[in-house]
XYZ file of C-alpha atoms in Angstrom:
144
model
C -32.328 -7.093 4.435
C -34.097 -4.245 2.625
C -37.427 -5.026 1.003
C -38.432 -3.811 -2.465
C -40.548 -0.997 -1.015
C -37.775 0.259 1.275
C -36.183 3.506 -0.083
C -32.708 2.392 1.075
C -32.905 -0.449 -1.465
C -33.115 1.987 -4.362
C -29.877 2.667 -6.182
C -29.024 6.180 -7.208
C -26.744 7.586 -9.875
C -23.782 9.203 -8.170
C -21.784 10.370 -11.156
C -19.641 9.442 -14.073
C -15.911 9.771 -14.422
C -14.153 9.331 -17.722
C -10.419 8.984 -17.852
C -9.347 12.002 -19.865
C -5.818 12.501 -20.990
C -4.193 15.613 -22.379
C -1.932 13.338 -24.397
C -2.563 13.243 -28.144
C -4.218 10.308 -29.895
C -1.782 7.516 -30.719
C -2.681 7.442 -34.412
C -2.152 11.167 -35.020
C 0.552 12.134 -32.495
C 3.719 13.854 -33.733
C 5.711 12.133 -30.968
C 5.123 8.575 -29.728
C 6.885 6.903 -26.809
C 6.428 3.145 -26.624
C 7.310 0.594 -24.003
C 7.996 -3.089 -24.463
C 8.635 -6.214 -22.426
C 11.657 -4.471 -20.895
C 9.291 -2.232 -18.898
C 8.638 -5.313 -16.698
C 5.354 -4.074 -15.128
C 2.450 -1.825 -16.012
C 3.355 0.469 -13.108
C 6.695 1.175 -14.757
C 4.853 2.761 -17.696
C 4.329 5.776 -15.397
C 7.891 6.866 -16.229
C 6.948 6.855 -19.920
C 3.820 8.906 -19.159
C 6.020 11.457 -17.381
C 8.319 11.759 -20.386
C 5.347 11.828 -22.768
C 3.737 14.684 -20.842
C 6.923 16.760 -21.147
C 7.122 16.093 -24.897
C 3.399 16.328 -25.680
C 3.602 12.725 -26.829
C 1.261 9.757 -27.032
C 2.212 6.497 -25.304
C 2.151 3.141 -27.076
C 3.326 -0.380 -26.388
C 4.598 -3.528 -28.042
C 2.465 -6.645 -28.250
C 4.690 -8.287 -25.628
C 3.792 -5.540 -23.129
C 0.084 -5.829 -23.976
C 0.090 -9.646 -23.836
C 1.827 -9.475 -20.450
C -1.095 -7.374 -19.190
C 1.024 -4.269 -18.553
C -1.178 -1.945 -20.599
C -4.532 -2.107 -22.449
C -4.532 -3.397 -26.025
C -5.626 -0.041 -27.464
C -2.020 1.055 -26.860
C -0.564 -1.705 -29.033
C 1.538 -0.690 -32.013
C 2.418 -3.199 -34.707
C 1.032 -5.651 -37.212
C -1.911 -6.569 -34.963
C -2.168 -3.101 -33.383
C -2.034 0.481 -34.584
C 0.171 1.765 -37.367
C 1.892 5.039 -36.465
C 4.191 7.361 -38.395
C 5.123 10.210 -36.049
C 7.941 12.736 -36.457
C 9.662 11.085 -33.467
C 9.235 7.506 -32.228
C 10.962 6.510 -28.995
C 11.139 2.743 -28.358
C 11.903 1.920 -24.721
C 12.650 -1.680 -23.777
C 11.397 -2.910 -27.158
C 13.498 -5.559 -28.875
C 12.110 -4.779 -32.314
C 10.247 -7.878 -33.495
C 9.286 -7.615 -37.169
C 5.589 -7.384 -36.217
C 6.287 -4.281 -34.119
C 8.459 -2.712 -36.804
C 5.547 -3.035 -39.228
C 3.604 -0.613 -37.034
C 6.228 2.121 -36.706
C 8.768 1.813 -39.530
C 7.463 4.928 -41.308
C 8.362 7.142 -38.341
C 10.633 10.027 -39.395
C 13.140 9.652 -36.536
C 13.416 6.487 -34.424
C 15.196 6.479 -31.073
C 15.734 3.194 -29.229
C 16.658 2.618 -25.588
C 17.534 -1.006 -24.845
C 20.100 -2.720 -22.638
C 20.736 -5.398 -25.294
C 23.174 -4.027 -27.905
C 22.093 -6.815 -30.266
C 18.380 -5.908 -30.148
C 16.970 -5.748 -33.710
C 15.405 -2.332 -32.973
C 18.873 -0.792 -33.306
C 18.987 -1.823 -36.992
C 16.063 0.481 -37.804
C 16.704 3.251 -35.273
C 18.302 6.568 -36.192
C 19.633 6.931 -32.642
C 20.302 4.156 -30.176
C 21.089 4.222 -26.491
C 22.368 0.964 -25.007
C 21.384 1.526 -21.405
C 19.227 0.379 -18.533
C 15.902 2.086 -19.253
C 15.212 2.434 -15.518
C 18.198 4.788 -15.274
C 18.056 6.380 -18.744
C 14.380 7.365 -18.940
C 14.247 9.280 -15.616
C 17.490 11.029 -16.562
C 16.176 12.003 -20.016
C 12.895 13.199 -18.471
C 14.741 15.302 -15.913
C 16.891 16.999 -18.574
C 13.964 18.002 -20.802
């Protein structure tokens, strides 16, 4: 074991890395893409990041996705998260609980992608796509 006087016992500062994103801030973005419980895992959010990068969008999430540990809570949109009002809000795999709607209902255009045709999000969306998000999102991303 190294003793206190031994130079190998001294720690040194190697560097600092901050995660920097070119995506806009969630609160001020003109386009927001959000994922919900339907995303299943945090790794699946990568497909939303890909779409967001093509659209210059911020990425958000529902409380269900945050509570499930998929994404950090600073991405949460809704009553207990951030309130957003972008030009375009894309809800992917979000059922549309009233608490989530409170955080995004002032969006100009709302697009929902959900496999459940009865999901409440479709009642507030301007455009709805009843589809498996794991097929629809990559296809949308590819066509943009």
